[in-house]
Amino acid sequence: MRKKIIAGNWKMNKDIHETVSLVNEIKDRLNGLSKNNVDVIICPPFTSLVIASGLIKGSTIKLGAQNMYHKDDGAYTGEISARMLKSIGCEYVILGHSERRQYFSETNEFINLKVKQAILYNLIPIICVGETLEGRESKVTKNIIETQIKGVLSGLTQEQINKIIIAYEPVWAIGTGKNATPEQANEVHQFIRKIISRLYSWDTAERLTIQYGGSVNPQNAYDLLSQSDIDGALVGGACLKADSFINIIGAATQCYVK
Ligand code: PEP
């Protein structure tokens, strides 16, 4: 049985004062929600992680980072290691987000190094894959997804594959207000499961959590999350206000849980 997992990717938003307000509001509002079958993760920017970590202590909210470097430590100016994230209470890290691929030239090979390092430090990587608008219009979505999945997971053992989350995030749907239809998203999720079953086993594929990301909001969340193979959401814009984030979590609690 797969649990729904809702993660909020704050991106480069919220200073520490705004972080305190938002985390406190999410915490308060979550208390009134039955969320037995839903895990909630917040991923603030690096500068807010320590304060957020303290604020969520004793609550069910989990902490994630938005990126990390694949080395243990050393002369890598401006970078943050998996060990550092772990030491402040992070349990998750988003890797390979399309904005990292687009603006910081991250490749599947580079993301693969980070994935392995995250798992080594017991951080669960939320690994993003997704096609561009051009890719979808040229009908090569599946080729793109297969190449990304094989690249970012290259060399991962059966044991390691059980410690990851995949987020399917069509690039054309991120921050654009245009979400994939539930059927479009579910079809790609099923395809991802098929690739994993070919690379590992059907059992492994069935257990894998695959989130959808791309303009998820309180209005479309239920329809997306109630699809057979959509196990949660990676939420950008709508996680920056407690109200919309909580309503998305609420929609997840309403879904049939397999
Ligand atoms: C994201 O950046 O991961 C994302 C899905 O953003 P948005 O919800 O704003 O489309």
CSV table of C-alpha atoms and ligand atoms in Angstrom, one decimal:
chain,number,residue,atom,x,y,z
A,1,MET,CA,0.0,0.0,0.0
A,2,ARG,CA,1.5,3.3,-1.1
A,3,LYS,CA,1.1,6.4,1.1
A,4,LYS,CA,0.4,9.7,-0.4
A,5,ILE,CA,3.4,12.1,0.1
A,6,ILE,CA,2.9,15.9,-0.4
A,7,ALA,CA,6.1,17.9,-0.6
A,8,GLY,CA,6.3,21.7,-0.8
A,9,ASN,CA,9.2,23.1,-2.8
A,10,TRP,CA,9.6,26.6,-1.6
A,11,LYS,CA,12.3,27.4,-4.2
A,12,MET,CA,14.1,30.7,-3.6
A,13,ASN,CA,11.3,32.2,-1.4
A,14,LYS,CA,10.9,33.2,2.3
A,15,ASP,CA,13.5,34.7,4.5
A,16,ILE,CA,13.7,33.4,8.1
A,17,HIS,CA,10.9,35.7,9.4
A,18,GLU,CA,8.5,34.6,6.7
A,19,THR,CA,9.6,31.0,7.3
A,20,VAL,CA,8.6,31.2,11.0
A,21,SER,CA,5.1,32.5,10.1
A,22,LEU,CA,4.6,29.9,7.3
A,23,VAL,CA,5.8,26.9,9.3
A,24,ASN,CA,3.8,27.9,12.3
A,25,GLU,CA,0.7,28.4,10.2
A,26,ILE,CA,1.1,25.0,8.5
A,27,LYS,CA,1.7,23.3,11.8
A,28,ASP,CA,-1.5,24.8,13.3
A,29,ARG,CA,-3.7,24.0,10.4
A,30,LEU,CA,-2.3,20.4,10.1
A,31,ASN,CA,-3.4,19.7,13.7
A,32,GLY,CA,-7.1,19.9,12.6
A,33,LEU,CA,-6.6,17.5,9.7
A,34,SER,CA,-6.8,13.7,9.8
A,35,LYS,CA,-3.6,12.8,7.9
A,36,ASN,CA,-3.0,9.2,8.7
A,37,ASN,CA,-2.4,8.2,5.1
A,38,VAL,CA,-0.4,11.3,4.1
A,39,ASP,CA,3.2,12.3,4.7
A,40,VAL,CA,3.9,16.1,4.6
A,41,ILE,CA,7.4,17.4,3.7
A,42,ILE,CA,8.5,21.1,3.5
A,43,CYS,CA,11.6,22.1,1.5
A,44,PRO,CA,12.6,25.6,2.4
A,45,PRO,CA,15.8,27.3,1.1
A,46,PHE,CA,19.1,26.4,2.8
A,47,THR,CA,19.0,29.6,4.9
A,48,SER,CA,15.7,28.6,6.5
A,49,LEU,CA,16.4,24.9,7.1
A,50,VAL,CA,17.8,25.2,10.6
A,51,ILE,CA,15.0,27.3,11.9
A,52,ALA,CA,12.3,25.2,10.2
A,53,SER,CA,13.9,22.1,11.6
A,54,GLY,CA,13.5,23.5,15.1
A,55,LEU,CA,9.9,24.6,14.5
A,56,ILE,CA,8.7,21.2,13.2
A,57,LYS,CA,10.1,19.2,16.1
A,58,GLY,CA,7.4,17.2,17.7
A,59,SER,CA,5.1,17.6,14.7
A,60,THR,CA,4.5,15.1,11.8
A,61,ILE,CA,6.0,17.5,9.2
A,62,LYS,CA,9.3,16.3,7.7
A,63,LEU,CA,12.1,18.4,6.3
A,64,GLY,CA,13.8,18.4,2.9
A,65,ALA,CA,16.4,20.4,1.1
A,66,GLN,CA,16.2,21.6,-2.5
A,67,ASN,CA,19.6,20.5,-3.6
A,68,MET,CA,23.0,19.3,-2.4
A,69,TYR,CA,26.5,18.5,-3.7
A,70,HIS,CA,27.8,14.9,-4.1
A,71,LYS,CA,31.1,15.3,-2.2
A,72,ASP,CA,31.5,14.7,1.6
A,73,ASP,CA,33.3,18.0,2.3
A,74,GLY,CA,36.2,20.1,1.0
A,75,ALA,CA,36.9,23.1,-1.3
A,76,TYR,CA,33.6,23.4,-3.1
A,77,THR,CA,32.7,27.0,-2.5
A,78,GLY,CA,29.0,27.6,-2.1
A,79,GLU,CA,28.0,24.0,-1.9
A,80,ILE,CA,26.2,22.0,0.8
A,81,SER,CA,26.8,18.3,1.6
A,82,ALA,CA,24.5,15.4,2.4
A,83,ARG,CA,26.1,15.1,5.8
A,84,MET,CA,25.4,18.8,6.6
A,85,LEU,CA,21.7,18.4,5.6
A,86,LYS,CA,21.4,15.2,7.7
A,87,SER,CA,23.0,17.0,10.7
A,88,ILE,CA,20.2,19.6,10.8
A,89,GLY,CA,17.4,17.1,10.5
A,90,CYS,CA,16.7,16.8,6.8
A,91,GLU,CA,15.3,13.5,5.7
A,92,TYR,CA,14.7,14.3,2.1
A,93,VAL,CA,16.4,16.2,-0.7
A,94,ILE,CA,15.0,17.3,-4.1
A,95,LEU,CA,17.4,16.4,-6.9
A,96,GLY,CA,17.4,17.1,-10.6
A,97,HIS,CA,14.6,19.7,-10.5
A,98,SER,CA,14.0,21.0,-14.0
A,99,GLU,CA,15.1,24.5,-12.8
A,100,ARG,CA,18.5,23.0,-11.8
A,101,ARG,CA,18.7,21.3,-15.2
A,102,GLN,CA,17.8,24.4,-17.1
A,103,TYR,CA,19.6,27.2,-15.2
A,104,PHE,CA,22.5,25.3,-13.7
A,105,SER,CA,23.2,22.8,-16.5
A,106,GLU,CA,22.7,19.7,-14.3
A,107,THR,CA,22.9,16.5,-16.3
A,108,ASN,CA,21.5,13.0,-15.6
A,109,GLU,CA,25.1,11.8,-14.9
A,110,PHE,CA,25.6,14.6,-12.3
A,111,ILE,CA,22.2,14.0,-10.7
A,112,ASN,CA,23.1,10.3,-10.5
A,113,LEU,CA,26.2,11.1,-8.4
A,114,LYS,CA,24.0,13.2,-6.0
A,115,VAL,CA,21.4,10.5,-5.8
A,116,LYS,CA,24.0,7.9,-4.7
A,117,GLN,CA,25.5,10.3,-2.1
A,118,ALA,CA,22.1,11.2,-0.7
A,119,ILE,CA,21.2,7.5,-0.2
A,120,LEU,CA,24.6,6.9,1.4
A,121,TYR,CA,23.7,9.5,4.1
A,122,ASN,CA,20.1,8.2,4.5
A,123,LEU,CA,18.5,11.1,2.8
A,124,ILE,CA,15.6,10.2,0.6
A,125,PRO,CA,16.1,11.8,-2.8
A,126,ILE,CA,13.0,13.1,-4.6
A,127,ILE,CA,14.3,12.8,-8.1
A,128,CYS,CA,12.6,14.9,-10.7
A,129,VAL,CA,12.1,13.9,-14.4
A,130,GLY,CA,9.9,15.5,-17.0
A,131,GLU,CA,9.7,16.5,-20.7
A,132,THR,CA,9.7,20.0,-22.2
A,133,LEU,CA,6.8,21.3,-24.2
A,134,GLU,CA,8.8,20.7,-27.3
A,135,GLY,CA,9.3,17.1,-26.3
A,136,ARG,CA,5.6,16.5,-25.6
A,137,GLU,CA,4.6,18.2,-28.9
A,138,SER,CA,7.1,16.1,-30.8
A,139,LYS,CA,5.6,13.0,-29.1
A,140,VAL,CA,8.9,11.9,-27.5
A,141,THR,CA,7.8,12.2,-23.9
A,142,LYS,CA,8.4,8.5,-23.2
A,143,ASN,CA,11.9,8.5,-24.8
A,144,ILE,CA,12.9,11.6,-22.7
A,145,ILE,CA,11.5,10.0,-19.5
A,146,GLU,CA,13.2,6.7,-20.1
A,147,THR,CA,16.6,8.4,-20.8
A,148,GLN,CA,16.3,10.5,-17.7
A,149,ILE,CA,15.2,7.5,-15.5
A,150,LYS,CA,18.0,5.3,-16.7
A,151,GLY,CA,20.6,8.1,-16.3
A,152,VAL,CA,19.7,9.3,-12.9
A,153,LEU,CA,19.3,5.7,-11.5
A,154,SER,CA,22.3,4.3,-13.2
A,155,GLY,CA,24.2,1.7,-11.0
A,156,LEU,CA,21.7,1.8,-8.2
A,157,THR,CA,21.2,-1.5,-6.5
A,158,GLN,CA,17.9,-3.1,-5.7
A,159,GLU,CA,18.3,-2.0,-2.1
A,160,GLN,CA,19.1,1.6,-3.0
A,161,ILE,CA,16.1,1.8,-5.4
A,162,ASN,CA,13.8,1.2,-2.5
A,163,LYS,CA,15.0,4.4,-0.9
A,164,ILE,CA,14.0,6.9,-3.5
A,165,ILE,CA,11.0,8.9,-4.6
A,166,ILE,CA,10.5,10.0,-8.2
A,167,ALA,CA,8.6,13.1,-9.1
A,168,TYR,CA,7.2,13.4,-12.6
A,169,GLU,CA,7.2,17.1,-13.4
A,170,PRO,CA,6.4,18.0,-17.0
A,171,VAL,CA,8.5,21.2,-17.5
A,172,TRP,CA,5.7,22.9,-19.5
A,173,ALA,CA,3.4,22.6,-16.4
A,174,ILE,CA,5.8,24.0,-13.8
A,175,GLY,CA,4.9,27.5,-12.6
A,176,THR,CA,2.7,28.0,-15.7
A,177,GLY,CA,-0.7,27.3,-14.3
A,178,LYS,CA,-1.1,24.6,-16.9
A,179,ASN,CA,-1.2,21.2,-15.2
A,180,ALA,CA,-1.1,17.9,-17.0
A,181,THR,CA,-4.5,16.3,-17.1
A,182,PRO,CA,-4.9,13.5,-14.5
A,183,GLU,CA,-4.9,11.0,-17.3
A,184,GLN,CA,-1.8,12.4,-19.0
A,185,ALA,CA,0.1,12.4,-15.8
A,186,ASN,CA,-1.1,8.9,-14.8
A,187,GLU,CA,0.0,7.5,-18.2
A,188,VAL,CA,3.5,8.7,-17.6
A,189,HIS,CA,3.5,7.4,-14.0
A,190,GLN,CA,2.5,4.0,-15.3
A,191,PHE,CA,5.3,4.2,-17.9
A,192,ILE,CA,7.8,5.0,-15.2
A,193,ARG,CA,6.7,2.0,-13.2
A,194,LYS,CA,7.1,-0.1,-16.3
A,195,ILE,CA,10.7,1.0,-16.7
A,196,ILE,CA,11.5,0.3,-13.1
A,197,SER,CA,9.9,-3.1,-13.4
A,198,ARG,CA,12.1,-3.9,-16.4
A,199,LEU,CA,15.2,-2.6,-14.6
A,200,TYR,CA,14.5,-4.1,-11.2
A,201,SER,CA,11.3,-6.0,-10.5
A,202,TRP,CA,7.5,-5.6,-10.6
A,203,ASP,CA,7.4,-5.7,-6.9
A,204,THR,CA,10.0,-2.8,-6.7
A,205,ALA,CA,8.0,-0.8,-9.2
A,206,GLU,CA,4.8,-1.3,-7.3
A,207,ARG,CA,6.3,-0.1,-4.1
A,208,LEU,CA,7.9,3.0,-5.6
A,209,THR,CA,6.4,6.4,-4.7
A,210,ILE,CA,5.9,8.6,-7.8
A,211,GLN,CA,4.7,12.1,-7.2
A,212,TYR,CA,3.3,14.5,-9.8
A,213,GLY,CA,4.5,18.1,-9.9
A,214,GLY,CA,3.3,21.0,-12.1
A,215,SER,CA,0.8,23.6,-11.1
A,216,VAL,CA,-0.9,21.4,-8.5
A,217,ASN,CA,-3.4,23.5,-6.6
A,218,PRO,CA,-6.4,22.9,-4.3
A,219,GLN,CA,-8.8,22.8,-7.3
A,220,ASN,CA,-7.0,20.1,-9.3
A,221,ALA,CA,-5.3,18.2,-6.5
A,222,TYR,CA,-8.0,15.6,-5.8
A,223,ASP,CA,-8.4,14.6,-9.5
A,224,LEU,CA,-4.7,14.2,-9.9
A,225,LEU,CA,-4.1,12.4,-6.6
A,226,SER,CA,-6.9,10.0,-7.0
A,227,GLN,CA,-5.3,8.5,-10.1
A,228,SER,CA,-4.1,4.9,-9.7
A,229,ASP,CA,-0.4,5.6,-10.0
A,230,ILE,CA,-0.1,9.2,-8.6
A,231,ASP,CA,1.2,8.8,-5.1
A,232,GLY,CA,1.5,12.4,-4.1
A,233,ALA,CA,2.5,15.8,-5.3
A,234,LEU,CA,5.6,18.0,-5.4
A,235,VAL,CA,4.0,21.5,-5.0
A,236,GLY,CA,5.7,24.8,-6.0
A,237,GLY,CA,3.7,28.0,-6.0
A,238,ALA,CA,0.8,26.6,-4.0
A,239,CYS,CA,3.0,25.6,-1.1
A,240,LEU,CA,3.9,29.2,-0.3
A,241,LYS,CA,0.6,29.9,1.4
A,242,ALA,CA,-0.6,27.7,4.3
A,243,ASP,CA,-4.1,27.8,3.0
A,244,SER,CA,-3.5,26.3,-0.4
A,245,PHE,CA,-0.8,23.8,0.9
A,246,ILE,CA,-3.2,22.6,3.6
A,247,ASN,CA,-6.1,22.2,1.1
A,248,ILE,CA,-3.8,20.1,-1.2
A,249,ILE,CA,-2.9,17.9,1.8
A,250,GLY,CA,-6.7,17.7,2.6
A,251,ALA,CA,-7.4,16.5,-0.9
A,252,ALA,CA,-4.7,13.8,-0.5
A,253,THR,CA,-6.4,12.6,2.6
A,254,GLN,CA,-9.6,12.2,0.7
A,255,CYS,CA,-8.1,9.9,-1.9
A,256,TYR,CA,-8.4,6.2,-2.0
A,257,VAL,CA,-5.2,4.8,-0.7
A,258,LYS,CA,-4.0,1.6,-2.4
B,1,PEP,C1,7.9,22.6,-8.8
B,1,PEP,O1,8.7,23.6,-8.9
B,1,PEP,O2,8.4,21.5,-8.4
B,1,PEP,C2,6.5,22.8,-9.1
B,1,PEP,C3,5.8,21.8,-9.4
B,1,PEP,O3,6.1,24.2,-9.2
B,1,PEP,P1,4.6,24.7,-9.5
B,1,PEP,O4,3.7,23.9,-8.5
B,1,PEP,O5,4.6,26.1,-9.1
B,1,PEP,O6,4.3,24.4,-10.9
